[in-house]
């Protein structure tokens, strides 16, 4: 896994980072992160069910972000949820590695990431992504990383390489039940088509 190169911070990004820092500083409730929240099903359900926690969710695709934002407003603009339009990798090092005192995350969700199945795309998959090293660093002790995918190869690769390259160990592994309430738009779509979905939860140390 290559080391993570933090992208340069321009004025626009610095402004967005400051807004997130201000939101983070409003409370000391345990903080969770979601990368690629799509149209917002999971972050809104999570924030409603867990008022004692906060969730910072990133979505880089404009159309999906706008749908997530509309859903967020439609659900009363939950105070414990911030949905940000942007690529999480542009923000995480600035928010969590360079901040003092360091803020650590209680948990991270990566639910149905783009599969990037080609060999040439391997460093875009969680098992080999340089960003995974940052995720490991910014999780608190016993913090969790939840990964879900409908691609068994993606899960198998993560199961093999993430514990080998980071301090994260497998806490649980399961197939998502078809009868369960889907957590995300993609989970709903895959389960409705009869596809198998899998979840791996890693824990730090
Ligand atoms: C297959 S979709 C799944 C969306 C949602 N989690 C769900 O299950 O419905 C993957 C999403 O992750 C977003 N994404 C991927 N990498 C990202 C990153 N580094 N930062 C923010 N969003 C990201 C993509 O834009 C895409 O919307």
GROMACS .gro file of C-alpha atoms and ligand atoms in nm:
model
  232
    1UNK     CA    1   0.000   0.000   0.000
    2UNK     CA    2   0.144   0.339  -0.098
    3UNK     CA    3   0.162   0.610   0.168
    4UNK     CA    4  -0.118   0.866   0.162
    5UNK     CA    5  -0.033   1.199  -0.003
    6UNK     CA    6  -0.250   1.474   0.136
    7UNK     CA    7  -0.385   1.697  -0.144
    8UNK     CA    8  -0.294   2.069  -0.134
    9UNK     CA    9  -0.537   2.288   0.058
   10UNK     CA   10  -0.665   2.580  -0.147
   11UNK     CA   11  -0.879   2.866  -0.012
   12UNK     CA   12  -1.211   2.697  -0.091
   13UNK     CA   13  -1.109   2.372   0.077
   14UNK     CA   14  -0.967   2.559   0.378
   15UNK     CA   15  -1.306   2.732   0.419
   16UNK     CA   16  -1.494   2.403   0.401
   17UNK     CA   17  -1.253   2.244   0.649
   18UNK     CA   18  -1.312   2.531   0.891
   19UNK     CA   19  -1.692   2.483   0.870
   20UNK     CA   20  -1.649   2.114   0.954
   21UNK     CA   21  -1.408   2.193   1.239
   22UNK     CA   22  -1.662   2.441   1.381
   23UNK     CA   23  -1.936   2.175   1.366
   24UNK     CA   24  -1.707   1.918   1.531
   25UNK     CA   25  -1.619   2.161   1.810
   26UNK     CA   26  -1.988   2.211   1.901
   27UNK     CA   27  -2.003   1.886   2.095
   28UNK     CA   28  -1.786   1.612   2.241
   29UNK     CA   29  -2.023   1.327   2.157
   30UNK     CA   30  -1.848   1.030   1.992
   31UNK     CA   31  -1.790   1.106   1.627
   32UNK     CA   32  -1.848   0.865   1.336
   33UNK     CA   33  -1.747   0.906   0.974
   34UNK     CA   34  -1.914   0.779   0.656
   35UNK     CA   35  -1.735   0.779   0.322
   36UNK     CA   36  -1.961   0.774   0.017
   37UNK     CA   37  -2.303   0.813   0.181
   38UNK     CA   38  -2.485   0.826  -0.154
   39UNK     CA   39  -2.838   0.964  -0.128
   40UNK     CA   40  -2.823   0.970   0.250
   41UNK     CA   41  -3.035   0.673   0.372
   42UNK     CA   42  -2.776   0.539   0.615
   43UNK     CA   43  -2.650   0.864   0.773
   44UNK     CA   44  -3.005   0.984   0.840
   45UNK     CA   45  -3.116   0.651   0.991
   46UNK     CA   46  -2.796   0.637   1.197
   47UNK     CA   47  -2.830   0.993   1.328
   48UNK     CA   48  -3.196   0.942   1.419
   49UNK     CA   49  -3.134   0.611   1.597
   50UNK     CA   50  -2.823   0.734   1.777
   51UNK     CA   51  -2.879   1.086   1.911
   52UNK     CA   52  -2.587   1.027   2.151
   53UNK     CA   53  -2.346   1.005   1.854
   54UNK     CA   54  -2.253   1.241   1.570
   55UNK     CA   55  -2.191   1.145   1.211
   56UNK     CA   56  -1.985   1.330   0.952
   57UNK     CA   57  -2.075   1.194   0.607
   58UNK     CA   58  -1.903   1.266   0.274
   59UNK     CA   59  -2.045   1.223  -0.075
   60UNK     CA   60  -1.847   1.340  -0.374
   61UNK     CA   61  -2.110   1.299  -0.650
   62UNK     CA   62  -2.309   1.623  -0.677
   63UNK     CA   63  -2.639   1.465  -0.774
   64UNK     CA   64  -2.631   1.216  -0.486
   65UNK     CA   65  -2.513   1.479  -0.240
   66UNK     CA   66  -2.806   1.705  -0.335
   67UNK     CA   67  -3.053   1.420  -0.279
   68UNK     CA   68  -2.890   1.344   0.057
   69UNK     CA   69  -2.910   1.711   0.151
   70UNK     CA   70  -3.280   1.729   0.056
   71UNK     CA   71  -3.348   1.416   0.261
   72UNK     CA   72  -3.153   1.569   0.552
   73UNK     CA   73  -3.367   1.885   0.540
   74UNK     CA   74  -3.683   1.676   0.502
   75UNK     CA   75  -3.587   1.497   0.824
   76UNK     CA   76  -3.558   1.817   1.024
   77UNK     CA   77  -3.186   1.893   0.973
   78UNK     CA   78  -3.060   1.663   1.248
   79UNK     CA   79  -2.802   1.843   1.461
   80UNK     CA   80  -2.588   1.532   1.505
   81UNK     CA   81  -2.536   1.487   1.130
   82UNK     CA   82  -2.325   1.687   0.886
   83UNK     CA   83  -2.332   1.584   0.519
   84UNK     CA   84  -2.044   1.729   0.320
   85UNK     CA   85  -2.013   1.750  -0.058
   86UNK     CA   86  -1.663   1.641  -0.146
   87UNK     CA   87  -1.406   1.368  -0.165
   88UNK     CA   88  -1.335   1.249   0.189
   89UNK     CA   89  -0.968   1.198   0.106
   90UNK     CA   90  -0.929   1.577   0.064
   91UNK     CA   91  -1.048   1.641   0.418
   92UNK     CA   92  -0.948   1.363   0.653
   93UNK     CA   93  -0.579   1.435   0.706
   94UNK     CA   94  -0.650   1.806   0.762
   95UNK     CA   95  -0.937   1.737   0.999
   96UNK     CA   96  -0.799   1.453   1.200
   97UNK     CA   97  -0.423   1.421   1.159
   98UNK     CA   98  -0.318   1.785   1.172
   99UNK     CA   99  -0.568   1.898   1.434
  100UNK     CA  100  -0.451   1.947   1.791
  101UNK     CA  101  -0.567   1.812   2.021
  102UNK     CA  102  -0.627   1.517   1.793
  103UNK     CA  103  -0.988   1.415   1.739
  104UNK     CA  104  -1.034   1.043   1.698
  105UNK     CA  105  -1.325   0.862   1.543
  106UNK     CA  106  -1.545   0.609   1.719
  107UNK     CA  107  -1.631   0.441   1.392
  108UNK     CA  108  -1.616   0.459   1.014
  109UNK     CA  109  -1.869   0.334   0.757
  110UNK     CA  110  -1.780   0.245   0.401
  111UNK     CA  111  -2.101   0.093   0.266
  112UNK     CA  112  -2.108  -0.046  -0.086
  113UNK     CA  113  -1.801   0.133  -0.221
  114UNK     CA  114  -1.749   0.143  -0.596
  115UNK     CA  115  -1.607  -0.205  -0.669
  116UNK     CA  116  -1.324  -0.103  -0.909
  117UNK     CA  117  -1.277  -0.467  -1.014
  118UNK     CA  118  -0.983  -0.426  -1.255
  119UNK     CA  119  -0.631  -0.510  -1.145
  120UNK     CA  120  -0.518  -0.164  -1.258
  121UNK     CA  121  -0.776  -0.015  -1.015
  122UNK     CA  122  -0.654  -0.205  -0.710
  123UNK     CA  123  -0.535   0.107  -0.527
  124UNK     CA  124  -0.891   0.244  -0.545
  125UNK     CA  125  -1.020  -0.051  -0.340
  126UNK     CA  126  -1.021  -0.028   0.039
  127UNK     CA  127  -0.774  -0.317   0.083
  128UNK     CA  128  -0.503  -0.128  -0.107
  129UNK     CA  129  -0.609   0.236  -0.088
  130UNK     CA  130  -0.351   0.469   0.068
  131UNK     CA  131  -0.647   0.634   0.249
  132UNK     CA  132  -0.699   0.314   0.450
  133UNK     CA  133  -0.375   0.392   0.637
  134UNK     CA  134  -0.526   0.726   0.738
  135UNK     CA  135  -0.850   0.557   0.847
  136UNK     CA  136  -0.644   0.330   1.071
  137UNK     CA  137  -0.466   0.630   1.227
  138UNK     CA  138  -0.775   0.838   1.291
  139UNK     CA  139  -0.980   0.564   1.457
  140UNK     CA  140  -0.976   0.554   1.835
  141UNK     CA  141  -0.870   0.237   2.020
  142UNK     CA  142  -1.150  -0.019   1.978
  143UNK     CA  143  -1.306   0.202   1.709
  144UNK     CA  144  -1.471   0.013   1.424
  145UNK     CA  145  -1.457   0.019   1.047
  146UNK     CA  146  -1.774  -0.124   0.887
  147UNK     CA  147  -1.745  -0.233   0.525
  148UNK     CA  148  -2.034  -0.370   0.320
  149UNK     CA  149  -2.031  -0.493  -0.036
  150UNK     CA  150  -2.222  -0.719  -0.273
  151UNK     CA  151  -1.886  -0.831  -0.419
  152UNK     CA  152  -1.745  -1.126  -0.231
  153UNK     CA  153  -1.405  -1.068  -0.394
  154UNK     CA  154  -1.397  -0.715  -0.251
  155UNK     CA  155  -1.477  -0.849   0.096
  156UNK     CA  156  -1.224  -1.136   0.068
  157UNK     CA  157  -0.951  -0.897  -0.036
  158UNK     CA  158  -1.030  -0.660   0.251
  159UNK     CA  159  -1.037  -0.951   0.496
  160UNK     CA  160  -0.692  -1.061   0.382
  161UNK     CA  161  -0.507  -0.732   0.341
  162UNK     CA  162  -0.654  -0.483   0.589
  163UNK     CA  163  -0.547  -0.680   0.901
  164UNK     CA  164  -0.207  -0.742   0.740
  165UNK     CA  165  -0.139  -0.376   0.661
  166UNK     CA  166  -0.307  -0.191   0.947
  167UNK     CA  167  -0.380  -0.231   1.317
  168UNK     CA  168  -0.739  -0.329   1.235
  169UNK     CA  169  -0.854  -0.680   1.315
  170UNK     CA  170  -1.173  -0.858   1.209
  171UNK     CA  171  -1.443  -0.824   1.471
  172UNK     CA  172  -1.732  -0.977   1.279
  173UNK     CA  173  -1.823  -1.107   0.938
  174UNK     CA  174  -2.172  -1.184   0.811
  175UNK     CA  175  -2.402  -1.205   0.517
  176UNK     CA  176  -2.666  -0.931   0.530
  177UNK     CA  177  -3.009  -1.087   0.585
  178UNK     CA  178  -3.253  -1.037   0.300
  179UNK     CA  179  -3.533  -0.969   0.544
  180UNK     CA  180  -3.342  -0.693   0.719
  181UNK     CA  181  -3.436  -0.331   0.667
  182UNK     CA  182  -3.187  -0.216   0.405
  183UNK     CA  183  -2.947   0.045   0.539
  184UNK     CA  184  -2.859   0.208   0.212
  185UNK     CA  185  -3.000   0.269  -0.134
  186UNK     CA  186  -2.755   0.021  -0.287
  187UNK     CA  187  -2.818  -0.244  -0.020
  188UNK     CA  188  -3.191  -0.216  -0.096
  189UNK     CA  189  -3.129  -0.248  -0.468
  190UNK     CA  190  -2.896  -0.550  -0.439
  191UNK     CA  191  -3.115  -0.738  -0.190
  192UNK     CA  192  -3.424  -0.672  -0.404
  193UNK     CA  193  -3.244  -0.827  -0.703
  194UNK     CA  194  -3.163  -1.135  -0.492
  195UNK     CA  195  -2.792  -1.057  -0.471
  196UNK     CA  196  -2.593  -1.153  -0.166
  197UNK     CA  197  -2.455  -0.870   0.044
  198UNK     CA  198  -2.176  -0.902   0.295
  199UNK     CA  199  -2.054  -0.702   0.592
  200UNK     CA  200  -1.714  -0.703   0.760
  201UNK     CA  201  -1.651  -0.509   1.078
  202UNK     CA  202  -1.291  -0.438   1.178
  203UNK     CA  203  -1.187  -0.316   1.519
  204UNK     CA  204  -0.873  -0.126   1.608
  205UNK     CA  205  -0.648  -0.342   1.823
  206LIG     C1  206  -2.185   0.256  -0.498
  206LIG     S1  207  -2.219   0.408  -0.423
  206LIG     C2  208  -2.289   0.361  -0.267
  206LIG     C3  209  -2.358   0.476  -0.200
  206LIG     C4  210  -2.421   0.441  -0.063
  206LIG     N1  211  -2.320   0.408   0.034
  206LIG     C5  212  -2.521   0.330  -0.075
  206LIG     O1  213  -2.488   0.218  -0.036
  206LIG     O2  214  -2.631   0.356  -0.127
  206LIG     C6  215  -2.058   0.463  -0.373
  206LIG     C7  216  -2.059   0.611  -0.345
  206LIG     O3  217  -1.939   0.649  -0.282
  206LIG     C8  218  -1.903   0.779  -0.327
  206LIG     N2  219  -1.759   0.793  -0.299
  206LIG     C9  220  -1.661   0.707  -0.335
  206LIG     N3  221  -1.543   0.748  -0.285
  206LIG    C10  222  -1.567   0.862  -0.215
  206LIG    C11  223  -1.484   0.951  -0.142
  206LIG     N4  224  -1.351   0.933  -0.132
  206LIG     N5  225  -1.541   1.058  -0.083
  206LIG    C12  226  -1.674   1.080  -0.095
  206LIG     N6  227  -1.758   0.999  -0.164
  206LIG    C13  228  -1.705   0.891  -0.223
  206LIG    C14  229  -1.941   0.778  -0.474
  206LIG     O4  230  -1.963   0.907  -0.523
  206LIG    C15  231  -2.069   0.695  -0.471
  206LIG     O5  232  -2.183   0.778  -0.458
   0.00000   0.00000   0.00000
